Tab-separated table of C-alpha atoms and ligand atoms in Angstrom:
chain	number	residue	atom	x	y	z
L	1	MET	CA	22.106	0.245	7.252
L	2	THR	CA	22.436	0.745	10.884
L	3	THR	CA	24.001	4.283	10.526
L	4	LEU	CA	20.743	5.980	10.459
L	5	THR	CA	19.792	8.715	13.115
L	6	LEU	CA	16.474	8.108	15.091
L	7	GLU	CA	15.172	11.202	13.027
L	8	GLN	CA	16.078	9.624	9.865
L	9	GLU	CA	14.481	6.231	11.277
L	10	THR	CA	11.047	7.682	10.876
L	11	ASN	CA	11.406	9.478	7.635
L	12	PRO	CA	9.852	7.215	5.028
L	13	TRP	CA	11.731	8.797	1.822
L	14	GLU	CA	15.037	8.060	3.892
L	15	ALA	CA	14.050	4.528	4.940
L	16	GLN	CA	13.198	3.776	1.255
L	17	ALA	CA	16.548	5.339	-0.089
L	18	ALA	CA	18.274	3.021	2.451
L	19	ARG	CA	16.779	-0.083	1.339
L	20	PHE	CA	17.182	1.130	-2.516
L	21	ASP	CA	20.983	1.799	-1.848
L	22	TYR	CA	21.399	-1.412	-0.190
L	23	ALA	CA	19.772	-3.345	-2.914
L	24	ALA	CA	21.323	-1.464	-5.645
L	25	LYS	CA	24.831	-1.936	-4.267
L	26	LYS	CA	24.329	-5.882	-3.906
L	27	LEU	CA	22.950	-5.695	-7.712
L	28	ASN	CA	26.095	-3.754	-8.508
L	29	LEU	CA	23.776	-1.363	-10.555
L	30	ASP	CA	25.010	0.930	-13.079
L	31	GLN	CA	25.693	4.128	-11.613
L	32	GLY	CA	23.863	6.121	-14.032
L	33	ILE	CA	20.692	4.134	-13.518
L	34	TRP	CA	21.406	4.165	-9.847
L	35	LYS	CA	20.956	7.930	-10.083
L	36	VAL	CA	17.950	7.850	-12.302
L	37	LEU	CA	15.856	5.136	-10.268
L	38	ARG	CA	16.912	6.833	-6.855
L	39	TYR	CA	14.745	9.794	-7.399
L	40	PRO	CA	11.162	10.473	-8.760
L	41	THR	CA	10.983	11.872	-12.158
L	42	ARG	CA	8.207	14.544	-11.350
L	43	GLU	CA	6.815	16.281	-8.167
L	44	ILE	CA	3.819	18.479	-8.380
L	45	ILE	CA	2.866	20.501	-5.373
L	46	VAL	CA	-0.886	22.178	-5.681
L	47	HIS	CA	-2.515	24.669	-3.341
L	48	ILE	CA	-6.240	23.946	-3.459
L	49	PRO	CA	-9.003	26.337	-2.645
L	50	VAL	CA	-11.940	24.928	-1.087
L	51	GLY	CA	-15.266	26.448	-0.161
L	52	MET	CA	-16.298	25.156	3.084
L	53	ASP	CA	-19.727	24.300	4.608
L	54	ASN	CA	-19.522	27.728	6.812
L	55	GLY	CA	-19.057	29.940	3.936
L	56	SER	CA	-15.271	30.481	4.432
L	57	VAL	CA	-12.360	29.366	1.839
L	58	GLU	CA	-9.803	27.127	3.051
L	59	VAL	CA	-6.569	26.268	1.256
L	60	PHE	CA	-5.167	22.729	1.209
L	61	THR	CA	-1.799	21.583	-0.030
L	62	GLY	CA	-1.879	18.493	-2.166
L	63	TYR	CA	1.014	16.698	-3.849
L	64	ARG	CA	1.365	14.071	-6.821
L	65	VAL	CA	4.770	12.427	-7.230
L	66	GLN	CA	5.703	10.362	-10.076
L	67	HIS	CA	8.571	8.199	-9.356
L	68	SER	CA	8.845	6.086	-12.632
L	69	ILE	CA	7.069	5.395	-15.812
L	70	ALA	CA	10.009	3.142	-17.305
L	71	ARG	CA	7.721	-0.192	-17.154
L	72	GLY	CA	4.078	1.813	-18.179
L	73	PRO	CA	1.930	4.573	-16.901
L	74	ALA	CA	2.721	5.648	-13.252
L	75	LYS	CA	0.265	4.144	-10.685
L	76	GLY	CA	-0.347	4.647	-7.120
L	77	GLY	CA	-2.958	5.602	-4.589
L	78	ILE	CA	-4.119	9.316	-3.235
L	79	ARG	CA	-3.924	9.859	0.642
L	80	TYR	CA	-5.715	12.361	2.456
L	81	SER	CA	-4.497	12.692	6.132
L	82	PRO	CA	-3.045	15.411	8.486
L	83	ASP	CA	0.249	13.875	8.402
L	84	VAL	CA	0.726	13.741	4.579
L	85	SER	CA	4.133	15.075	3.580
L	86	LEU	CA	6.293	15.499	0.455
L	87	ASP	CA	8.869	13.023	1.845
L	88	GLU	CA	6.242	10.575	2.565
L	89	VAL	CA	4.682	10.910	-0.809
L	90	ARG	CA	8.038	10.534	-2.420
L	91	ALA	CA	8.615	7.247	-0.470
L	92	LEU	CA	5.101	5.834	-1.210
L	93	ALA	CA	5.641	6.651	-5.017
L	94	SER	CA	9.103	4.843	-4.955
L	95	TRP	CA	7.354	1.843	-3.223
L	96	MET	CA	4.669	1.644	-5.928
L	97	THR	CA	7.405	1.314	-8.721
L	98	TRP	CA	9.137	-1.396	-6.917
L	99	LYS	CA	5.597	-2.851	-5.960
L	100	CYS	CA	4.408	-2.955	-9.674
L	101	ALA	CA	7.693	-4.483	-10.653
L	102	VAL	CA	7.730	-7.219	-7.999
L	103	VAL	CA	4.312	-8.623	-9.458
L	104	ASN	CA	5.428	-7.827	-12.559
L	105	ILE	CA	2.442	-5.662	-13.849
L	106	PRO	CA	3.008	-2.948	-16.565
L	107	PHE	CA	2.848	0.242	-14.517
L	108	GLY	CA	5.408	2.591	-13.181
L	109	GLY	CA	4.917	4.288	-9.585
L	110	ALA	CA	3.081	7.245	-8.245
L	111	LYS	CA	1.569	8.522	-5.336
L	112	GLY	CA	-0.548	11.567	-4.306
L	113	GLY	CA	-1.578	13.050	-0.990
L	114	VAL	CA	-3.597	16.097	0.541
L	115	ILE	CA	-2.962	17.429	3.782
L	116	CYS	CA	-6.068	17.350	5.404
L	117	ASP	CA	-8.217	15.506	7.967
L	118	PRO	CA	-11.009	13.788	6.146
L	119	LYS	CA	-12.531	12.635	9.557
L	120	LYS	CA	-13.515	16.214	10.225
L	121	MET	CA	-14.630	17.106	6.710
L	122	SER	CA	-18.234	17.057	5.191
L	123	GLN	CA	-19.033	14.721	2.279
L	124	GLY	CA	-19.622	18.264	0.290
L	125	GLU	CA	-16.230	19.517	1.435
L	126	LEU	CA	-14.433	16.132	0.557
L	127	GLU	CA	-16.074	16.346	-3.022
L	128	ARG	CA	-15.277	20.107	-3.888
L	129	MET	CA	-11.525	19.361	-2.478
L	130	THR	CA	-11.284	16.195	-4.625
L	131	ARG	CA	-12.467	17.691	-7.763
L	132	ARG	CA	-10.181	20.754	-7.475
L	133	TYR	CA	-7.351	18.502	-6.829
L	134	THR	CA	-7.951	16.734	-9.949
L	135	ALA	CA	-8.480	19.859	-12.117
L	136	GLU	CA	-5.039	21.231	-10.926
L	137	LEU	CA	-3.234	17.788	-11.864
L	138	ILE	CA	-5.560	17.274	-15.331
L	139	GLU	CA	-2.727	17.277	-17.559
L	140	PHE	CA	-0.542	15.201	-15.691
L	141	ILE	CA	-3.125	12.220	-15.108
L	142	GLY	CA	-4.785	9.857	-17.597
L	143	PRO	CA	-5.139	6.279	-18.530
L	144	GLU	CA	-1.768	6.429	-20.321
L	145	LYS	CA	-0.036	8.756	-17.938
L	146	ASP	CA	-0.563	8.304	-14.438
L	147	VAL	CA	-3.669	6.333	-12.863
L	148	PRO	CA	-4.584	7.167	-9.078
L	149	ALA	CA	-6.288	4.786	-6.604
L	150	PRO	CA	-7.595	5.139	-2.935
L	151	ASP	CA	-5.216	5.009	-0.261
L	152	MET	CA	-5.734	6.103	3.518
L	153	GLY	CA	-8.566	8.625	3.627
L	154	THR	CA	-9.971	7.887	0.483
L	155	ASP	CA	-12.317	5.511	-1.161
L	156	GLU	CA	-14.499	4.342	-3.998
L	157	GLN	CA	-16.423	7.459	-3.665
L	158	THR	CA	-13.171	9.940	-4.067
L	159	MET	CA	-12.427	7.801	-7.196
L	160	ALA	CA	-15.990	8.398	-8.867
L	161	TRP	CA	-15.724	11.942	-8.325
L	162	ILE	CA	-11.911	12.068	-9.782
L	163	MET	CA	-13.189	10.045	-12.840
L	164	ASP	CA	-16.211	12.437	-13.141
L	165	THR	CA	-14.092	15.619	-12.920
L	166	TYR	CA	-11.412	14.268	-15.524
L	167	SER	CA	-14.463	12.926	-17.815
L	168	MET	CA	-16.042	16.913	-17.550
L	169	HIS	CA	-12.530	18.259	-18.662
L	170	THR	CA	-11.952	15.715	-21.323
L	171	ARG	CA	-15.494	15.659	-22.809
L	172	GLN	CA	-15.901	11.949	-22.558
L	173	THR	CA	-16.635	9.557	-20.026
L	174	CYS	CA	-13.113	8.231	-19.181
L	175	THR	CA	-13.348	5.240	-16.618
L	176	ALA	CA	-9.685	4.200	-16.703
L	177	VAL	CA	-8.313	7.297	-15.489
L	178	VAL	CA	-8.617	5.931	-11.894
L	179	THR	CA	-8.951	2.661	-10.406
L	180	GLY	CA	-10.847	1.461	-7.094
L	181	LYS	CA	-13.884	2.727	-8.501
L	182	PRO	CA	-17.574	1.692	-7.642
L	183	VAL	CA	-18.228	-1.400	-9.652
L	184	ASN	CA	-21.192	0.167	-11.678
L	185	ILE	CA	-19.061	2.762	-13.129
L	186	GLY	CA	-15.992	0.849	-14.391
L	187	GLY	CA	-14.880	-0.746	-11.161
L	188	SER	CA	-13.413	-4.044	-10.892
L	189	ARG	CA	-15.028	-6.922	-9.030
L	190	GLY	CA	-13.200	-7.830	-6.212
L	191	ARG	CA	-11.141	-4.470	-5.860
L	192	ARG	CA	-12.467	-3.545	-2.720
L	193	GLU	CA	-11.207	-6.739	-0.826
L	194	ALA	CA	-8.239	-7.214	-3.260
L	195	THR	CA	-5.325	-5.940	-0.933
L	196	GLY	CA	-6.742	-8.103	1.867
L	197	ARG	CA	-7.239	-11.150	-0.211
L	198	GLY	CA	-3.536	-10.659	-1.618
L	199	VAL	CA	-2.495	-10.442	2.261
L	200	SER	CA	-4.353	-13.825	2.828
L	201	VAL	CA	-2.600	-15.413	-0.126
L	202	VAL	CA	1.039	-14.617	1.010
L	203	CYS	CA	0.093	-15.497	4.650
L	204	ASP	CA	-1.035	-19.170	3.203
L	205	GLN	CA	2.362	-19.337	1.137
L	206	ALA	CA	4.236	-18.402	4.191
L	207	ILE	CA	2.756	-20.950	6.192
L	208	GLN	CA	3.303	-23.392	3.842
L	209	HIS	CA	6.800	-22.498	3.147
L	210	LEU	CA	7.685	-22.488	7.009
L	211	GLY	CA	5.908	-26.005	7.490
L	212	MET	CA	3.398	-24.395	9.735
L	213	SER	CA	-0.617	-24.899	9.977
L	214	ILE	CA	-3.565	-22.546	9.407
L	215	GLN	CA	-5.281	-24.589	12.353
L	216	GLY	CA	-4.336	-22.736	15.441
L	217	CYS	CA	-2.612	-20.220	13.642
L	218	ARG	CA	-3.169	-16.793	15.721
L	219	VAL	CA	-3.231	-13.231	13.957
L	220	ILE	CA	-3.179	-10.060	15.200
L	221	VAL	CA	-4.010	-7.000	12.643
L	222	GLN	CA	-3.183	-3.199	13.152
L	223	GLY	CA	-5.698	-0.997	11.345
L	224	PHE	CA	-9.251	-1.949	10.693
L	225	GLY	CA	-9.757	0.133	7.422
L	226	ASN	CA	-10.118	-1.549	3.925
L	227	VAL	CA	-6.876	-3.362	4.164
L	228	GLY	CA	-7.060	-4.543	8.015
L	229	SER	CA	-10.575	-5.327	7.688
L	230	ASN	CA	-10.406	-7.179	4.581
L	231	SER	CA	-7.293	-9.235	5.603
L	232	ALA	CA	-9.032	-10.216	8.911
L	233	LYS	CA	-12.337	-11.182	7.353
L	234	ILE	CA	-10.765	-13.537	4.499
L	235	LEU	CA	-8.066	-14.915	6.875
L	236	ALA	CA	-10.811	-15.662	9.299
L	237	GLU	CA	-12.975	-17.318	6.455
L	238	LYS	CA	-9.757	-19.376	5.721
L	239	GLY	CA	-9.735	-20.758	9.114
L	240	TYR	CA	-7.156	-18.617	11.015
L	241	THR	CA	-7.939	-17.344	14.366
L	242	VAL	CA	-7.684	-13.706	14.534
L	243	ILE	CA	-7.076	-12.782	18.194
L	244	GLY	CA	-6.205	-9.160	18.023
L	245	ILE	CA	-7.270	-6.150	16.361
L	246	ALA	CA	-5.555	-2.608	16.993
L	247	GLU	CA	-7.110	0.731	15.846
L	248	TYR	CA	-5.850	4.418	16.397
L	249	ASP	CA	-8.468	4.683	19.535
L	250	GLY	CA	-8.219	1.289	20.917
L	251	ALA	CA	-7.488	-2.306	20.651
L	252	LEU	CA	-9.418	-5.714	21.089
L	253	TYR	CA	-8.284	-9.037	22.095
L	254	ASN	CA	-10.112	-12.612	22.328
L	255	ARG	CA	-7.664	-15.401	22.582
L	256	ASN	CA	-10.545	-17.886	21.086
L	257	GLY	CA	-10.831	-15.606	18.142
L	258	ILE	CA	-12.646	-12.487	17.306
L	259	ASP	CA	-15.865	-12.668	15.105
L	260	ILE	CA	-14.812	-10.281	12.434
L	261	VAL	CA	-17.816	-9.987	10.501
L	262	ALA	CA	-19.801	-8.810	13.609
L	263	LEU	CA	-16.793	-6.298	14.419
L	264	ILE	CA	-17.342	-4.918	10.747
L	265	ALA	CA	-20.839	-4.458	11.437
L	266	HIS	CA	-20.168	-2.797	14.861
L	267	LYS	CA	-17.468	-0.543	13.522
L	268	LYS	CA	-19.980	0.434	10.684
L	269	ALA	CA	-22.683	1.357	13.359
L	270	ALA	CA	-20.585	2.647	15.958
L	271	GLY	CA	-17.568	4.133	13.983
L	272	THR	CA	-15.149	2.694	16.069
L	273	ILE	CA	-14.276	-0.775	17.134
L	274	ASN	CA	-14.361	0.237	20.808
L	275	GLY	CA	-17.372	-1.138	22.729
L	276	PHE	CA	-17.605	-4.444	20.802
L	277	THR	CA	-18.687	-7.125	23.180
L	278	GLY	CA	-17.170	-10.079	21.402
L	279	ALA	CA	-13.914	-9.226	22.676
L	280	GLU	CA	-11.898	-7.572	25.928
L	281	ALA	CA	-10.176	-4.088	25.565
L	282	ALA	CA	-6.649	-4.290	25.283
L	283	ASP	CA	-3.751	-1.514	24.784
L	284	LYS	CA	-3.443	-0.613	21.215
L	285	ASP	CA	0.700	-0.451	21.535
L	286	GLU	CA	1.068	-3.331	23.444
L	287	LEU	CA	-1.132	-5.554	21.339
L	288	LEU	CA	1.662	-5.611	18.767
L	289	THR	CA	3.856	-7.234	21.091
L	290	PHE	CA	1.459	-10.285	22.135
L	291	GLU	CA	2.207	-13.792	21.103
L	292	CYS	CA	0.938	-14.862	17.877
L	293	GLU	CA	1.832	-16.525	14.615
L	294	ILE	CA	1.188	-13.777	12.223
L	295	LEU	CA	1.394	-9.924	13.048
L	296	ILE	CA	-0.451	-7.676	10.082
L	297	PRO	CA	0.478	-3.876	10.417
L	298	ALA	CA	-2.296	-2.610	8.002
L	299	ALA	CA	-2.513	1.166	9.129
L	300	THR	CA	0.249	3.464	8.616
L	301	GLU	CA	4.352	3.874	8.530
L	302	ASN	CA	6.737	3.580	11.466
L	303	VAL	CA	5.031	1.297	13.673
L	304	ILE	CA	7.733	-1.040	13.994
L	305	THR	CA	10.790	0.517	15.107
L	306	SER	CA	13.837	0.188	16.932
L	307	ARG	CA	11.876	0.888	20.147
L	308	ASN	CA	9.404	-2.099	19.843
L	309	ALA	CA	10.837	-4.541	17.427
L	310	ALA	CA	12.782	-6.424	20.064
L	311	GLN	CA	9.356	-7.122	21.918
L	312	LEU	CA	7.515	-8.429	18.981
L	313	ARG	CA	6.520	-12.104	19.560
L	314	CYS	CA	5.466	-13.282	16.166
L	315	LYS	CA	6.703	-15.787	13.829
L	316	ILE	CA	5.758	-14.016	10.413
L	317	LEU	CA	5.415	-10.173	10.000
L	318	CYS	CA	3.031	-9.483	7.027
L	319	GLU	CA	3.185	-5.733	6.026
L	320	GLY	CA	-0.460	-4.939	4.973
L	321	ALA	CA	0.559	-1.123	5.056
L	322	ASN	CA	3.368	0.707	3.309
L	323	GLY	CA	6.274	1.305	5.113
L	324	PRO	CA	5.189	0.165	8.646
L	325	THR	CA	8.850	-1.115	9.653
L	326	THR	CA	11.992	1.166	9.664
L	327	THR	CA	15.478	0.238	8.813
L	328	LEU	CA	16.856	-0.195	12.097
L	329	ALA	CA	13.667	-2.414	12.973
L	330	ASP	CA	14.683	-4.694	10.072
L	331	ASP	CA	17.991	-5.595	11.664
L	332	ILE	CA	16.400	-6.743	14.986
L	333	LEU	CA	13.792	-8.779	13.069
L	334	ASP	CA	16.788	-10.519	11.147
L	335	ASP	CA	18.320	-11.137	14.637
L	336	LYS	CA	14.970	-12.527	15.772
L	337	ARG	CA	14.639	-14.592	12.653
L	338	ILE	CA	10.926	-13.444	12.028
L	339	PHE	CA	9.764	-14.127	8.696
L	340	VAL	CA	8.852	-10.616	6.857
L	341	ILE	CA	6.583	-10.750	4.045
L	342	PRO	CA	7.638	-7.091	2.831
L	343	ASP	CA	5.009	-4.331	1.968
L	344	ILE	CA	6.149	-4.024	-1.641
L	345	LEU	CA	4.981	-7.982	-2.041
L	346	ALA	CA	2.435	-8.397	0.856
L	347	ASN	CA	0.216	-5.471	-0.015
L	348	ALA	CA	0.606	-5.465	-3.939
L	349	GLY	CA	-2.866	-7.226	-4.318
L	350	GLY	CA	-4.495	-3.964	-4.474
L	351	VAL	CA	-2.479	-2.669	-7.235
L	352	THR	CA	-2.656	-6.063	-9.077
L	353	THR	CA	-6.498	-5.713	-9.112
L	354	SER	CA	-6.219	-2.273	-10.040
L	355	TYR	CA	-4.315	-3.402	-13.158
L	356	PHE	CA	-7.186	-5.872	-13.682
L	357	GLU	CA	-9.585	-2.805	-13.290
L	358	TRP	CA	-7.449	-0.644	-15.783
L	359	VAL	CA	-7.253	-3.425	-18.486
L	360	GLN	CA	-11.240	-4.314	-18.210
L	361	ASP	CA	-11.986	-0.597	-18.521
L	362	ARG	CA	-9.985	-0.241	-21.587
L	363	MET	CA	-11.611	-3.249	-22.754
L	364	GLY	CA	-14.989	-2.362	-22.066
L	365	TYR	CA	-15.373	-6.083	-21.039
L	366	PHE	CA	-15.770	-7.049	-17.271
L	367	TRP	CA	-15.181	-10.302	-15.648
L	368	THR	CA	-16.513	-12.228	-12.950
L	369	GLU	CA	-15.322	-11.869	-9.339
L	370	ALA	CA	-14.026	-15.530	-9.336
L	371	GLU	CA	-11.873	-14.886	-12.543
L	372	VAL	CA	-10.493	-11.771	-10.725
L	373	ASN	CA	-9.633	-13.646	-7.835
L	374	GLN	CA	-8.112	-16.535	-9.548
L	375	ARG	CA	-6.028	-14.187	-11.432
L	376	LEU	CA	-4.987	-12.429	-8.372
L	377	ASP	CA	-4.288	-15.512	-6.412
L	378	SER	CA	-1.999	-16.902	-9.245
L	379	ILE	CA	0.160	-13.587	-9.232
L	380	MET	CA	0.539	-13.307	-5.618
L	381	THR	CA	1.637	-16.937	-5.373
L	382	GLU	CA	4.093	-16.662	-8.142
L	383	SER	CA	5.522	-13.274	-6.522
L	384	PHE	CA	5.845	-14.872	-3.363
L	385	SER	CA	7.923	-17.636	-4.776
L	386	ASP	CA	10.055	-15.344	-6.678
L	387	VAL	CA	11.150	-13.259	-3.737
L	388	VAL	CA	11.703	-16.154	-1.550
L	389	ALA	CA	13.758	-17.894	-4.340
L	390	TYR	CA	15.575	-14.659	-4.889
L	391	ALA	CA	16.273	-14.419	-1.394
L	392	LYS	CA	17.703	-17.673	-1.225
L	393	SER	CA	19.897	-17.680	-3.954
L	394	HIS	CA	21.251	-14.115	-3.156
L	395	LEU	CA	21.404	-14.857	0.726
L	396	VAL	CA	19.596	-11.793	1.584
L	397	ASN	CA	16.434	-11.183	3.678
L	398	ASN	CA	12.971	-11.161	1.874
L	399	ARG	CA	12.673	-7.227	1.882
L	400	ILE	CA	15.934	-6.713	0.076
L	401	ALA	CA	15.422	-9.844	-2.249
L	402	ALA	CA	12.148	-7.841	-3.244
L	403	TYR	CA	13.796	-4.619	-3.708
L	404	MET	CA	16.441	-6.321	-5.914
L	405	LEU	CA	14.162	-8.121	-8.223
L	406	ALA	CA	12.165	-5.128	-8.497
L	407	ILE	CA	15.300	-2.913	-9.124
L	408	ASP	CA	16.576	-5.368	-11.647
L	409	ARG	CA	13.568	-5.341	-13.668
L	410	VAL	CA	12.806	-1.765	-13.678
L	411	ALA	CA	16.693	-0.967	-14.685
L	412	TYR	CA	16.592	-3.843	-17.195
L	413	THR	CA	13.578	-2.005	-18.922
L	414	THR	CA	15.182	1.447	-18.456
L	415	LYS	CA	18.542	0.096	-20.471
L	416	GLN	CA	16.342	-1.433	-23.119
L	417	ARG	CA	14.396	1.664	-23.833
L	418	GLY	CA	17.709	3.798	-23.672
L	419	MET	CA	18.286	6.832	-21.853
L	420	TYR	CA	17.026	10.339	-23.258
L	421	ALA	CA	19.782	12.052	-21.322
D	1	NAD	P1	-7.748	3.111	5.345
D	1	NAD	O1	-8.102	4.500	5.712
D	1	NAD	O2	-9.194	2.363	4.854
D	1	NAD	O3	-7.484	2.214	6.904
D	1	NAD	C1	-6.509	2.656	7.832
D	1	NAD	C2	-7.122	2.187	9.258
D	1	NAD	O4	-5.996	2.427	10.091
D	1	NAD	C3	-8.054	2.941	9.710
D	1	NAD	O5	-9.230	2.399	10.221
D	1	NAD	C4	-7.418	3.965	10.762
D	1	NAD	O6	-8.439	4.414	11.734
D	1	NAD	C5	-6.355	3.034	11.129
D	1	NAD	N1	-5.313	3.795	11.841
D	1	NAD	C6	-4.461	4.770	11.388
D	1	NAD	N2	-3.371	4.862	12.145
D	1	NAD	C7	-3.328	4.296	13.103
D	1	NAD	C8	-2.687	3.776	14.081
D	1	NAD	N3	-1.512	4.275	14.280
D	1	NAD	N4	-2.735	2.645	14.903
D	1	NAD	C9	-4.018	1.832	14.489
D	1	NAD	N5	-4.720	2.094	13.513
D	1	NAD	C10	-4.606	3.373	13.071
D	1	NAD	O7	-6.717	2.891	4.679
D	1	NAD	P2	-6.295	1.585	3.775
D	1	NAD	O8	-6.477	1.817	2.407
D	1	NAD	O9	-6.712	0.379	4.911
D	1	NAD	O10	-4.515	1.732	3.947
D	1	NAD	C11	-3.773	1.073	5.105
D	1	NAD	C12	-2.573	0.926	4.866
D	1	NAD	O11	-2.413	0.241	3.750
D	1	NAD	C13	-1.686	2.265	3.993
D	1	NAD	O12	-0.192	2.314	4.523
D	1	NAD	C14	-2.048	2.096	2.714
D	1	NAD	O13	-0.934	2.735	2.003
D	1	NAD	C15	-1.826	0.384	2.483
D	1	NAD	N6	-2.166	0.129	1.421
D	1	NAD	C16	-3.664	0.253	1.041
D	1	NAD	C17	-4.151	-0.478	-0.260
D	1	NAD	C18	-5.483	-0.404	-0.697
D	1	NAD	O14	-5.957	-1.017	-1.528
D	1	NAD	N7	-6.287	0.477	0.102
D	1	NAD	C19	-3.109	-1.073	-1.042
D	1	NAD	C20	-1.965	-1.245	-0.782
D	1	NAD	C21	-1.307	-0.675	0.495
C-alpha cells in the first residue's frame, strides 16, 4: 500500500480503492465479485438552477452515487461543501456500503453532495437548492431505493425539506425517504447524538481492550459540528477529560479539561469556538500532535497524512470523520502501534440509528430514547468485538479487518442473490 503518489494519497477514491484491493486480495476474493464491488453501481450528476436572494439565478452541481444495493436499499448522507467532488462522493458511497456491512444492518451504500458554500447561503437559497436537488433525484431515491441522511453542511432542516419535496411529488407523506429528520416529523429520538454516542461506545471498548482507564484519559477532538461536539459532550459525561478542540478557524486547549456544554453554548451564540474563556487558544494543526490518550478527527478527510502521522502522540485514534487518515499514514500509525478505530466502525452509530429511524417510520411506532441508545450501544459493542477478533485471527490491522469483514459479508450476499450479468 506504499506505492501511492502524494497526489493519490489525498484522493479519497484512490484511498478507498487501495484499502479495498488490499482487503480483497487478503480475502482471496473471486475476480468477478472483486470487479463488481470495486466500482459504484450508479453515478448521477445534476446541475441545479437556484433563484438567489438578489434576483439572479445560480447553477450548482450535485451528485448522488449509489455504490451497492446488494444488502438492502442504498443509504448515505448528503454533503454541502465547496470541496465536494465526484471522487469524494464515490469514496463516501463505498464507505457507506462497508460501514453498513460492518455493523450488519440491511442497507447498501450511497452518498450525495452539492458543490456550494452553505455558510454563505441564506436559508431561502438553501431550501430552494435542496428542493430542486431532490426533484432532480426523485426517481432514484425512496424508502426502498436510496435513503439520504445529513452529512457535513446539512442538518435536520435539510432532511425535512427533502422529505416534504419527495412527499409533494409522490402525493403522500413519506417520512422513510430520509433519516436524520426532526423528531416530530418521523425522526428518531437519539439520532442527532447517535454518531457521537457510537464514537463514545467504541472508545469505551478500546480503553477496556487495552487495559486503560477512563479516569485521566485525555481526549482531543477535531471538528466541533454534529459528530465532534456530541462525541466530546458524551465522552465528558462518561468521565473522559476533553483537553483540546480544533475547528477550521482556530483551536482550544485546557489541560484540566474543557467544559463542553459551555463551549457548545458559546459556539451557538458566537458562531465560532474562538473567544471561549474556559481554555487557551492553540494552533489548530499542532493540536492534533499534542499528547493525549485518544485523538478523534471528526471534521473531514485527509487530516492525518504522511506529513503529520509521525508526530501524533495519541494511543488511540478514533475516526469520527469519514476518511480522515490516508493510506500512507496508516503504515506510519501501524509502526507507532497506535490503536486505530477505523471510520467504517467508529462513526457507524449515525447510520445505525438512521436504520432505527427508517424502521420506526415504516412501523409508525416510535421508541423511547433509552431504547434507541440501548440498541445502538449493543450493536456498536458487538461490531467492535467482531472487528478486533477479525484483526487478531487474520493478523491484520483494525482497518483492514473492518474492510475484510464488510467485503466478505457483501460478497456473500452478492453470491447468494446470483449475478444478473
Ligand atoms: P458538521 O458540518 O456538523 O461539522 C463539521 C465541523 O468540522 C464543522 O464545525 C466545521 O467547521 C469543522 N471543520 C471543517 N473542516 C475542518 C478542518 N479542516 N479542521 C477543523 N475543523 C473543520 O459535519 P458532521 O456531520 O459533524 O460530519 C463530520 C464528519 O463526520 C464528516 O466526515 C462526516 O462525513 C462524518 N460523519 C457524520 C455523520 C453524522 O451523523 N453527521 C455520521 C458518520 C460520519
